[in-house]
Amino acid sequence: MDAGHSKRPTVKDVARLAQVHFTTVSLALRDHPRIPQATRDRIRRIAEEIGYKRDPLFMALVARRGGAQQPVPTPRMAFITNRSTREAFDAGVHLRGFYEGARLQAEAMGYSCDLLFAGPGAMTAEALSAHLKQTGTEGVIIGAFEPQLGTIEMDWSRYAVVKIDARYMAPVATFVSNDQMQVARLAHQRLRALGYRRIGMAINRHDEEATGGLFSAGCLVEQVGFPLSERVPPLSFGYNLRMDSAARQFREWVLKHRIDAVLCNWTSILDLAAAAGFRVPGDLACCCVCLTEPVPEGLAGVVQNHRAVGQKAAEALALSLKTGARGVPARPSFTYVEGYWRDGASAPAVV
Amino acid sequence: MKDVAALVGVHQTTVSLALRDHPGIPVATREKIREAAARIGYRPDPALDAFNFYRLSNHPIRSAPLMAFLSDQPSAAAFSGSAVHRDLYEGARAQAEKLGFVLERFLVGPGQLSAARLDHVLVARNIGCVLLGAFSLETAELPLDWSRLCALKIDSFHVQPRLDVVSANYQDAARQAVLRLRAQGRRRIGLVIARGDETRLENHAYAGFLVEHATTDWERTIPPFAIDDASAGPVRDWAEWLSRHRIDALVVAAPGWDGWLEQAGIQAPGIPVVRFRVRAERGQPGLVLNHREVGVRAVELLAMRWHTNQRGLPAFVSNTFTPVDWSDGSELGAPAVAEAGTRANARAGGR
């Protein structure tokens, strides 16, 4: 049973090393004038050395059990975005979903979850650190930082950190995301079951890189399961592509490979197909693998569950807070939340 | 909580259960209680929750809650004889103890406990947490009364019902392996998989292998070589597969594969090999899947669910993957004994 005693240093460990009673340690760390200054310093040094610190959660508990009259502050989590304003944040449906899910789960567990803006022109790393310190926030969710907006240089070691998306941006942390491989696989499987035999995936290179190639992984592993004559290579759109050149590329690809159904991560797939001169679903079936509720009328595809991602992130963070884990884990684990299929007029069953 | 109970006219334990969404409380009552709680501003106290978590983890109590580790291995001897199962179980057991649970192993399937019998046992012994430990293809479904259970699967994607899964990151392992071999200039890399494993893991190793090749030159794509029982020695098609595809390097995800190259008449150091390993051991370079850590993570997540009372089948499935590391086989201070041609691997580095 000794395995359970290895983790957090306690006040008693400090007391043993300092050769004082543990109540003395407690008083010294609270700077009680009755303890000689030299002793206070010595005890504080030892506490620091072995990494003992008072846990704000327990302090809150003790304060309340002691019948303290002042209200106990709610423990906090922070959801940090690198967009700069609430308006800009709300414009991202996925961001709103992540935050809502995280906030609801945090509140269900009794935490608050503040939304903090660390984008260009908003909070700097210093301001952010100061805010977290001032509010006693020990857990942060790095909420889907967007690479093009740049990141902030923070010392994350003092916090429990969970990251949503942006797997390849610093810091390395426990990571939660939509399961892009599964949504690509699911779309292939469902289109196949609906009777389509030449299924192509069109993906934005930028999104592909942000997810570490997970859309392609899903696409390739499904395509190799099809007969050789029914496999279609994915189309990868370049960076900063304008609609007219995207439409041209799309048209050439569809015609060259005689594609009967397309899956794409753009919600504007129907506009793209129209711009490329295809009638949907007459000429070509289309589905979007990045739908969010409420799903646009008539568009088939895979609905991604941004709220569930936020919820899992808050849960993972609570787990770190509870177990006392702080800082950047050397070897983080990844959690992916699966999406679900939604039928729609843009991809009817083949008769 | 008592205030909420008085207001609604129920017992305080009902309030507690309702706020944790316990299925035993009628939905209408849960909603009524949740409304009342919101109205008077009651919410659960994470300080108390964290304290309980901490207390349990430091002082294992006599009536510690039980967690069941389920396996469909045909016998206790088979279970102990498998390094994968042993490591999973050992990791899970140690972490369960740390978090104040007692883990008990149950063997299910033909000749062992039936699902119905297991359900009785779980109810009779008041076991509310179950972990499905790397089930074989023999088991397609496990019909238990899931509504009262907090449950997770290790691997076992193929087993119904759908539950959240924890697994080693086979996809990443395959990607790392391909990168290592490509860094040595190898271009005709073959993948050797255990047929059972790939099915249990939804072809994750193959998906990683394919995406790292990033080719849709289907004619030249090398199909994986799937083996049913590596320890039985090479099968007839083996040498033919090697020569037909002009394989110049191998990623071997199948355990017990030793000696296959020699028996096919391939002289070391002709074909460099990167192998998947269950654990890091001296003289056994390869990508270490760390099954022990899979067990640890699974129990952490399960404990979290138990504490937040998330019972029943999940509305949205999420899958968690633990990290895979390269080991040069020098564990325990032994000199690196690289397999044929893998000397450069140790320096090639991961992503």
XYZ file of C-alpha atoms in Angstrom:
702
model
C 0.000 0.000 0.000
C 3.043 2.221 0.085
C 2.652 3.098 -3.578
C 0.024 5.660 -2.654
C 2.275 7.718 -0.417
C 4.902 8.773 -2.872
C 3.341 11.872 -4.404
C 2.683 15.168 -2.755
C 4.986 16.275 0.015
C 2.965 17.096 3.114
C 3.414 19.457 5.992
C 4.674 16.492 7.995
C 7.513 15.869 5.562
C 8.609 19.467 6.013
C 8.331 19.095 9.786
C 10.501 15.985 9.808
C 13.234 17.649 7.793
C 13.097 20.841 9.829
C 12.883 18.834 13.069
C 9.949 20.821 14.358
C 6.342 19.946 15.056
C 4.099 20.136 12.018
C 1.952 22.814 13.590
C 5.092 24.946 13.712
C 5.534 24.433 9.993
C 1.970 25.510 9.420
C 2.405 28.651 11.489
C 5.779 29.458 9.938
C 4.442 29.220 6.423
C 1.657 31.592 7.362
C 4.314 33.980 8.730
C 3.100 33.795 12.315
C 5.012 36.313 14.495
C 5.329 33.805 17.326
C 7.819 31.748 15.336
C 11.332 33.269 15.292
C 12.156 34.855 11.936
C 15.178 32.579 11.410
C 13.005 29.488 11.925
C 10.367 30.814 9.577
C 12.998 31.335 6.880
C 14.519 27.927 7.407
C 11.155 26.179 7.221
C 10.140 28.112 4.152
C 13.392 27.136 2.459
C 12.880 23.448 3.245
C 9.273 23.585 2.049
C 10.431 25.088 -1.201
C 13.189 22.530 -1.613
C 10.907 19.531 -1.326
C 8.147 21.246 -3.266
C 5.564 21.527 -0.517
C 2.926 24.130 -1.028
C -0.448 24.755 0.445
C -3.244 23.639 -1.791
C -5.786 26.400 -2.386
C -8.538 23.814 -2.688
C -7.869 22.446 0.763
C -7.455 25.918 2.188
C -10.876 26.775 0.851
C -12.266 23.654 2.455
C -10.639 24.338 5.784
C -11.827 27.918 5.737
C -15.380 26.783 5.234
C -15.302 23.998 7.777
C -13.965 26.467 10.260
C -17.157 28.427 9.764
C -15.457 31.367 8.131
C -17.998 34.040 7.455
C -16.509 35.426 4.265
C -17.562 33.573 1.136
C -15.042 31.056 -0.141
C -13.931 31.909 -3.673
C -14.880 29.384 -6.340
C -11.838 27.503 -7.645
C -11.115 28.593 -11.165
C -10.159 27.231 -14.504
C -9.280 29.558 -17.354
C -10.022 28.998 -21.016
C -7.429 30.949 -22.996
C -7.974 31.858 -26.643
C -5.570 33.625 -28.955
C -8.348 35.589 -30.560
C -8.480 39.141 -29.259
C -12.098 39.986 -28.524
C -15.322 38.327 -27.542
C -16.806 39.201 -30.945
C -13.911 37.582 -32.806
C -14.159 34.560 -30.511
C -17.894 34.133 -30.958
C -17.443 34.245 -34.727
C -15.801 30.808 -34.456
C -18.642 28.317 -33.995
C -16.173 25.630 -32.949
C -14.551 27.949 -30.378
C -17.925 28.779 -28.881
C -18.701 25.076 -28.669
C -15.368 24.240 -27.001
C -15.841 26.982 -24.435
C -19.485 26.178 -23.704
C -18.672 22.514 -23.172
C -15.716 23.317 -20.938
C -17.625 25.900 -18.918
C -20.646 23.668 -18.324
C -18.518 20.729 -17.253
C -16.359 22.964 -15.051
C -19.455 24.357 -13.361
C -20.918 20.901 -12.916
C -17.735 20.040 -11.031
C -17.942 23.277 -9.038
C -15.267 25.289 -10.814
C -15.715 28.523 -12.666
C -14.243 28.801 -16.149
C -13.153 32.276 -17.247
C -12.632 33.121 -20.889
C -9.368 35.040 -21.388
C -8.222 36.710 -24.596
C -4.534 36.449 -25.370
C -4.641 37.433 -29.042
C -2.736 40.294 -30.658
C -3.582 43.527 -28.868
C -5.272 41.709 -25.975
C -3.615 40.241 -22.851
C 0.151 39.858 -22.968
C 1.901 36.912 -21.328
C 2.739 39.128 -18.337
C -0.832 40.346 -17.987
C -2.082 36.797 -18.283
C 0.335 35.485 -15.645
C -0.616 38.328 -13.341
C -4.303 37.689 -13.838
C -3.981 33.952 -13.198
C -1.951 34.590 -10.084
C -4.296 37.240 -8.774
C -7.363 35.081 -9.290
C -5.649 31.970 -7.916
C -6.242 30.085 -11.148
C -4.142 26.937 -11.322
C -5.692 25.175 -14.273
C -5.772 26.451 -17.841
C -7.259 25.170 -21.059
C -5.380 26.413 -24.086
C -8.391 26.700 -26.328
C -7.673 25.943 -29.963
C -4.929 28.484 -30.559
C -4.743 29.422 -34.198
C -1.188 29.250 -35.565
C -1.610 32.310 -37.794
C -2.377 34.458 -34.741
C 0.870 33.561 -33.035
C 1.318 32.182 -29.561
C 2.255 33.604 -26.196
C 5.451 32.819 -24.358
C 4.346 31.746 -20.901
C 5.932 29.797 -18.127
C 3.330 27.025 -17.992
C 5.160 25.066 -15.314
C 3.071 26.524 -12.511
C -0.219 25.426 -14.024
C -2.086 22.306 -14.895
C -2.518 22.606 -18.661
C -4.826 20.916 -21.158
C -4.808 21.844 -24.796
C -7.604 21.756 -27.363
C -6.437 21.384 -30.991
C -3.193 23.048 -32.169
C -1.307 19.888 -31.344
C 1.927 21.139 -32.841
C 2.009 24.500 -31.084
C 3.856 24.875 -27.799
C 3.419 23.899 -25.057
C 3.220 20.137 -25.173
C 0.252 19.187 -23.007
C -2.550 16.720 -22.521
C -4.435 17.154 -25.739
C -8.136 16.956 -26.624
C -9.567 17.308 -30.103
C -12.241 16.220 -32.524
C -11.384 12.859 -34.048
C -10.559 13.958 -37.596
C -9.440 10.487 -38.599
C -12.693 8.945 -37.423
C -14.883 11.581 -39.137
C -13.090 10.987 -42.455
C -13.483 7.222 -42.028
C -17.121 7.483 -41.026
C -17.948 9.654 -44.065
C -16.281 7.135 -46.399
C -18.198 4.276 -44.784
C -21.551 6.007 -44.909
C -21.176 7.221 -48.504
C -20.160 3.692 -49.461
C -23.214 2.268 -47.689
C -25.412 4.789 -49.536
C -24.177 3.232 -52.773
C -21.400 5.570 -53.935
C -18.446 3.862 -55.558
C -15.977 6.664 -56.381
C -15.638 8.680 -53.215
C -13.127 11.537 -53.052
C -11.942 13.635 -50.145
C -11.129 17.323 -50.696
C -9.240 18.924 -47.873
C -7.568 22.223 -47.159
C -3.812 21.765 -46.767
C -3.815 24.175 -43.875
C -6.350 22.103 -41.894
C -4.528 18.946 -42.815
C -1.310 20.252 -41.327
C -3.033 21.575 -38.221
C -4.365 18.084 -37.493
C -1.131 16.277 -38.341
C -2.589 14.542 -41.381
C -5.440 12.830 -39.575
C -8.001 13.471 -42.339
C -5.629 11.793 -44.803
C -4.945 8.910 -42.435
C -8.681 8.229 -42.272
C -9.124 8.641 -46.006
C -6.201 6.399 -46.986
C -7.021 3.554 -44.631
C -10.609 3.473 -45.947
C -9.613 3.845 -49.622
C -7.204 0.885 -49.501
C -10.136 -1.233 -48.366
C -11.962 -0.471 -51.650
C -11.309 -2.385 -54.887
C -8.353 -0.896 -56.785
C -10.606 0.513 -59.523
C -12.702 2.420 -56.970
C -9.943 4.268 -55.137
C -9.646 8.024 -55.489
C -6.675 10.111 -54.337
C -7.605 13.033 -52.068
C -7.496 16.617 -53.339
C -5.429 18.994 -51.274
C -6.204 22.687 -51.647
C -3.275 25.073 -51.428
C -2.903 27.946 -48.998
C -4.918 31.149 -49.331
C -6.820 29.759 -52.242
C -9.419 31.970 -53.939
C -12.812 30.476 -54.657
C -12.412 30.576 -58.459
C -9.107 28.703 -58.527
C -10.356 26.265 -55.885
C -13.410 25.628 -58.059
C -11.200 25.006 -61.098
C -8.992 22.519 -59.229
C -12.074 20.846 -57.793
C -13.717 20.469 -61.217
C -10.615 18.948 -62.815
C -10.207 16.496 -59.953
C -13.841 15.371 -59.968
C -13.862 14.841 -63.742
C -10.463 13.157 -63.909
C -11.330 10.577 -61.281
C -15.010 10.228 -62.242
C -15.973 10.996 -58.647
C -19.586 10.375 -57.603
C -19.395 11.642 -54.008
C -17.185 14.204 -52.329
C -16.428 14.690 -48.666
C -14.874 17.966 -47.620
C -14.076 19.760 -44.391
C -15.450 23.056 -45.681
C -19.008 23.943 -44.726
C -19.135 25.887 -48.005
C -18.808 22.669 -50.015
C -22.154 23.269 -51.767
C -21.007 26.721 -52.944
C -17.749 25.243 -54.144
C -19.526 22.494 -56.089
C -21.871 25.070 -57.638
C -18.946 27.333 -58.579
C -17.305 24.305 -60.208
C -20.448 23.816 -62.298
C -21.896 20.727 -60.622
C -25.512 20.187 -59.635
C -25.826 18.599 -56.208
C -26.897 15.860 -55.876
C -27.705 15.362 -59.600
C -24.095 15.416 -60.860
C -22.300 14.876 -57.605
C -23.141 14.012 -54.019
C -21.476 16.153 -51.365
C -21.014 15.927 -47.652
C -19.193 18.002 -45.068
C -17.181 16.290 -42.338
C -17.042 19.395 -40.124
C -20.704 20.114 -39.476
C -21.870 21.694 -36.256
C -25.332 21.745 -34.745
C -27.639 23.188 -35.926
C -26.800 21.521 -39.216
C -27.629 23.591 -42.332
C -30.746 22.342 -44.116
C -30.067 19.623 -46.667
C -26.361 19.166 -46.081
C -25.273 15.619 -45.260
C -22.108 14.852 -43.339
C -20.436 14.259 -40.030
C -21.330 16.454 -37.077
C -18.394 17.318 -34.873
C -19.000 17.575 -31.255
C -17.203 20.665 -30.087
C -19.017 20.796 -26.772
C -17.978 17.252 -25.955
C -14.372 18.227 -26.716
C -14.635 21.144 -24.287
C -16.199 18.862 -21.716
C -13.413 16.299 -21.993
C -10.839 19.088 -21.705
C -12.400 20.357 -18.476
C -12.516 16.804 -17.122
C -8.882 16.152 -17.973
C -7.947 19.434 -16.326
C -9.887 18.599 -13.173
C -8.063 15.272 -13.075
C -4.696 17.058 -13.208
C -5.801 19.536 -10.541
C -6.958 16.744 -8.283
C -3.859 14.644 -8.631
C -1.658 17.687 -8.171
C -0.011 17.405 -11.582
C 1.496 20.708 -12.701
C 3.558 21.853 -15.621
C 4.202 20.358 -18.987
C 4.014 16.556 -19.017
C 6.963 14.891 -20.716
C 4.643 12.417 -22.383
C 1.110 13.680 -22.805
C -1.814 11.556 -23.885
C -4.289 12.498 -26.615
C -8.061 12.265 -26.421
C -10.186 12.387 -29.559
C -13.965 12.841 -29.541
C -15.853 11.043 -32.294
C -18.357 12.715 -34.618
C -21.678 11.293 -35.828
C -23.297 10.992 -39.260
C -26.240 13.074 -40.395
C -28.149 12.184 -43.578
C -29.065 15.011 -45.902
C -30.410 15.803 -49.366
C -26.893 16.529 -50.660
C -26.026 12.824 -50.437
C -29.136 10.679 -51.029
C -29.027 6.898 -51.319
C -28.124 5.769 -54.829
C -31.079 4.050 -56.499
C -27.617 20.628 -0.125
C -30.061 20.338 2.754
C -31.603 23.626 1.677
C -32.226 22.230 -1.759
C -33.647 19.043 -0.252
C -36.028 20.989 2.001
C -37.164 23.151 -0.874
C -37.971 20.237 -3.165
C -39.166 17.954 -0.384
C -36.741 15.094 -0.955
C -33.905 13.597 1.064
C -30.495 15.220 0.699
C -28.989 12.063 -0.731
C -31.548 12.311 -3.537
C -30.295 15.825 -4.220
C -26.745 14.576 -4.344
C -27.610 11.815 -6.774
C -29.807 14.054 -8.916
C -27.101 16.673 -9.326
C -24.728 13.966 -10.457
C -27.363 12.853 -12.970
C -27.861 9.474 -11.420
C -30.086 7.297 -13.605
C -31.848 5.963 -10.502
C -33.596 9.307 -10.034
C -36.497 9.997 -12.430
C -35.563 12.559 -15.069
C -38.381 14.896 -14.019
C -37.153 14.849 -10.418
C -33.568 15.451 -11.514
C -34.672 18.485 -13.452
C -36.797 19.808 -10.603
C -33.878 19.458 -8.217
C -31.436 21.016 -10.651
C -33.735 23.998 -11.094
C -34.133 24.431 -7.358
C -30.372 24.223 -6.858
C -29.767 26.816 -9.542
C -32.434 29.084 -8.056
C -30.919 29.172 -4.586
C -27.362 29.155 -5.930
C -26.268 25.785 -4.620
C -23.455 24.081 -6.375
C -21.145 21.180 -5.606
C -18.009 22.065 -3.737
C -14.863 21.066 -5.641
C -12.803 21.730 -2.535
C -14.668 18.973 -0.762
C -14.488 16.786 -3.833
C -10.741 17.317 -4.204
C -10.293 16.683 -0.521
C -12.114 13.380 -0.791
C -10.044 12.455 -3.812
C -6.869 13.286 -1.916
C -8.008 11.586 1.270
C -8.905 8.392 -0.571
C -5.615 8.409 -2.419
C -3.611 8.687 0.783
C -5.569 6.515 3.140
C -6.906 3.434 1.454
C -10.014 2.596 3.412
C -11.393 -0.799 4.247
C -14.554 -0.376 2.238
C -12.668 0.888 -0.806
C -14.848 0.839 -3.907
C -14.222 -2.019 -6.285
C -13.227 -1.814 -9.910
C -13.548 -4.852 -12.133
C -10.881 -5.603 -14.717
C -12.544 -7.840 -17.292
C -10.655 -10.102 -19.630
C -11.728 -12.736 -22.122
C -8.457 -14.629 -21.980
C -9.292 -18.342 -21.864
C -7.622 -18.993 -18.507
C -5.708 -17.363 -15.683
C -2.567 -19.007 -17.045
C -3.127 -17.540 -20.497
C -3.696 -14.145 -18.930
C -0.482 -14.273 -16.926
C 1.400 -15.659 -19.887
C 0.665 -12.590 -21.988
C 2.998 -9.654 -21.438
C 0.365 -7.278 -22.793
C -2.331 -8.392 -20.363
C 0.052 -8.623 -17.462
C 1.339 -5.102 -17.992
C -2.126 -3.631 -18.546
C -3.377 -5.254 -15.388
C -0.329 -4.347 -13.332
C -0.584 -0.670 -14.346
C -4.309 -0.608 -13.694
C -3.967 -2.314 -10.316
C -1.247 0.008 -9.057
C -3.132 3.130 -10.120
C -6.430 1.866 -8.704
C -4.768 1.357 -5.344
C -3.241 4.809 -5.512
C -6.657 6.339 -6.108
C -8.368 4.401 -3.344
C -9.975 1.614 -5.347
C -9.487 -2.112 -5.253
C -9.078 -3.735 -8.645
C -10.273 -7.266 -9.119
C -9.867 -9.398 -12.211
C -12.729 -11.360 -13.766
C -12.415 -13.732 -16.702
C -15.458 -13.788 -18.961
C -16.433 -15.896 -21.955
C -16.907 -19.579 -22.808
C -15.943 -21.768 -19.860
C -15.664 -18.692 -17.639
C -18.247 -16.235 -16.350
C -21.118 -15.581 -18.745
C -22.224 -11.973 -19.222
C -25.459 -12.630 -17.333
C -23.605 -14.218 -14.442
C -21.085 -11.379 -14.394
C -23.939 -8.873 -14.233
C -25.258 -10.627 -11.112
C -21.832 -10.634 -9.534
C -21.308 -6.944 -10.239
C -24.648 -6.036 -8.681
C -24.248 -8.378 -5.713
C -20.806 -7.029 -4.904
C -21.773 -3.451 -5.609
C -19.131 -2.990 -8.284
C -19.848 0.159 -10.277
C -16.659 0.474 -12.327
C -15.559 -1.868 -15.078
C -12.588 -1.866 -17.383
C -12.612 -4.101 -20.461
C -9.015 -5.187 -20.827
C -7.879 -5.781 -24.422
C -10.544 -8.270 -25.503
C -9.795 -10.782 -28.236
C -11.753 -11.242 -31.439
C -13.576 -14.150 -29.779
C -15.804 -11.647 -27.990
C -18.017 -9.541 -30.239
C -20.252 -8.113 -27.561
C -20.656 -7.940 -23.825
C -24.295 -7.492 -22.841
C -24.176 -6.086 -19.313
C -26.559 -3.687 -17.586
C -24.442 -0.697 -18.589
C -26.851 1.870 -17.161
C -25.499 1.320 -13.655
C -21.839 1.107 -14.657
C -18.967 3.486 -15.235
C -17.054 1.737 -17.974
C -14.105 2.059 -20.321
C -12.463 -0.231 -22.838
C -8.781 -0.833 -23.332
C -8.323 -1.411 -27.091
C -11.326 -3.627 -27.990
C -12.833 -1.221 -30.548
C -14.591 -4.266 -32.016
C -16.562 -5.142 -28.874
C -20.154 -3.902 -28.602
C -21.387 -1.701 -27.014
C -19.491 1.419 -27.967
C -17.631 2.787 -24.987
C -14.766 5.215 -24.621
C -11.464 3.557 -25.452
C -7.980 3.897 -24.027
C -5.154 2.513 -26.121
C -1.488 2.914 -26.883
C -0.966 5.199 -29.845
C -0.391 2.551 -32.533
C -0.965 5.112 -35.243
C 1.831 7.297 -33.955
C 4.061 4.258 -33.457
C 3.679 3.296 -37.113
C 4.381 6.866 -38.191
C 7.519 7.069 -36.083
C 8.692 3.741 -37.458
C 8.244 4.816 -41.076
C 10.041 8.101 -40.417
C 13.012 6.254 -38.932
C 13.333 3.949 -41.893
C 12.869 6.717 -44.428
C 15.591 8.696 -42.667
C 17.847 5.785 -43.597
C 16.858 6.185 -47.214
C 14.532 3.200 -47.295
C 11.665 3.485 -49.758
C 10.078 0.017 -49.978
C 8.892 -0.323 -46.427
C 6.643 -3.231 -45.564
C 4.280 -3.421 -42.611
C 3.802 -6.665 -40.704
C 0.706 -6.737 -38.521
C -1.052 -9.207 -36.284
C -4.454 -9.667 -37.855
C -6.233 -9.782 -34.516
C -4.548 -6.650 -33.201
C -5.381 -4.575 -36.235
C -9.045 -5.506 -36.015
C -9.162 -4.841 -32.294
C -7.533 -1.472 -32.972
C -9.483 -0.414 -36.069
C -6.381 -0.587 -38.300
C -4.721 2.288 -36.487
C -1.206 1.046 -37.202
C -1.985 0.744 -40.904
C -3.552 4.221 -40.963
C -0.368 5.704 -39.506
C 1.755 3.727 -41.939
C -0.265 4.982 -44.919
C -0.401 8.625 -43.944
C 3.337 8.802 -43.387
C 3.886 7.460 -46.891
C 1.436 10.068 -48.175
C 1.155 8.327 -51.491
C -1.884 7.461 -53.510
C 0.101 5.584 -56.092
C -2.175 2.647 -55.368
C -0.377 0.300 -57.780
C 2.841 0.678 -55.852
C 1.323 0.733 -52.369
C 2.612 -2.249 -50.442
C -0.201 -4.154 -48.733
C 0.508 -5.089 -45.127
C 1.441 -8.657 -44.317
C -1.071 -9.919 -41.772
C -0.150 -12.881 -39.622
C -2.381 -14.889 -37.344
C 0.205 -16.530 -35.119
C 3.754 -15.238 -35.406
C 5.173 -17.796 -33.000
C 4.210 -20.634 -35.357
C 6.931 -19.410 -37.744
C 6.772 -17.999 -41.272
C 3.864 -18.952 -43.454
C 4.138 -19.849 -47.111
C 3.421 -16.385 -48.557
C 6.037 -14.642 -46.437
C 9.119 -14.942 -48.645
C 6.985 -14.316 -51.708
C 5.567 -11.083 -50.212
C 9.087 -9.874 -49.407
C 10.381 -10.430 -52.895
C 7.276 -9.443 -54.870
C 7.204 -6.025 -53.229
C 11.009 -5.687 -53.177
C 10.806 -4.854 -49.456
C 13.919 -3.019 -48.238
C 12.783 -2.311 -44.677
C 10.172 -3.597 -42.242
C 7.864 -2.202 -39.599
C 6.799 -5.123 -37.449
C 3.747 -4.519 -35.275
C 3.238 -8.225 -34.543
C 4.639 -9.758 -31.379
C 6.597 -13.021 -31.427
C 7.933 -12.495 -34.911
C 11.570 -13.366 -34.174
C 13.472 -15.368 -36.734
C 11.170 -14.760 -39.667
C 13.803 -12.966 -41.768
C 16.435 -15.635 -41.247
C 13.969 -18.355 -42.128
C 13.147 -16.549 -45.357
C 16.860 -16.670 -46.189
C 17.509 -12.956 -45.637
C 20.968 -12.260 -44.295
C 21.394 -9.579 -41.640
C 21.956 -6.675 -42.089
C 20.024 -6.781 -45.323
C 16.707 -5.390 -44.162
C 16.452 -2.931 -41.268
C 13.542 -3.594 -38.959
C 11.665 -1.379 -36.527
C 9.577 -3.394 -34.106
C 6.792 -2.571 -31.688
C 7.549 -3.642 -28.139
C 5.258 -4.174 -25.179
C 7.776 -2.628 -22.788
C 11.306 -1.242 -22.812
C 13.852 -3.997 -22.269
C 17.565 -4.195 -22.740
C 18.673 -5.568 -26.030
C 15.227 -4.999 -27.508
C 15.250 -1.764 -29.465
C 11.953 -0.617 -30.850
C 8.875 1.494 -30.330
C 7.630 0.862 -26.845
C 3.850 0.761 -26.504
C 3.945 0.976 -22.693
C 0.897 -1.127 -21.915
C 1.449 -0.525 -18.232
C 0.831 3.164 -18.816
C -2.321 2.361 -20.791
C -3.616 0.601 -17.680
C -2.688 3.574 -15.488
C -4.419 6.106 -17.722
C -7.524 3.952 -18.100
C -7.969 3.743 -14.335
C -7.414 7.490 -13.906
C -10.132 8.270 -16.420
C -12.440 5.654 -14.950
C -11.966 7.027 -11.423
C -12.770 10.502 -12.731
C -15.992 9.187 -14.219
C -16.895 7.413 -11.038
C -16.367 10.559 -8.995
C -18.524 12.592 -11.379
C -21.024 9.738 -11.619
C -20.938 9.325 -15.381
C -22.696 6.006 -15.717
C -24.150 4.243 -18.710
C -23.197 4.297 -22.349
C -21.598 7.562 -23.458
C -23.606 9.861 -25.712
C -20.376 10.680 -27.541
C -17.485 8.311 -27.716
C -13.986 9.581 -27.094
C -10.744 7.693 -27.487
C -7.592 8.357 -25.514
C -4.152 7.369 -26.758
C -1.115 7.097 -24.515
C 2.332 7.991 -25.843
C 4.743 5.608 -27.549
C 8.510 6.026 -27.121
C 11.547 4.915 -29.032
C 13.917 2.768 -27.014
C 17.372 1.907 -28.292
C 17.407 -1.179 -26.092
C 19.952 0.227 -23.671
C 17.598 0.115 -20.681
C 19.214 -0.830 -17.403
C 22.521 0.524 -18.607
C 23.155 -2.297 -21.057
C 24.892 -1.404 -24.318
C 22.616 -0.859 -27.274
C 22.146 -4.020 -29.266
C 20.523 -2.809 -32.420
C 18.794 -5.151 -34.789
C 20.216 -5.599 -38.221
C 20.802 -2.225 -39.787
C 19.043 -0.111 -37.185
C 22.157 1.568 -35.795
C 21.323 4.847 -37.496
C 17.809 4.708 -36.058
C 18.869 5.610 -32.595
C 20.164 8.912 -33.889
C 17.361 9.615 -36.334
C 15.087 10.889 -33.564
C 11.304 10.998 -33.463
C 9.089 13.771 -34.579
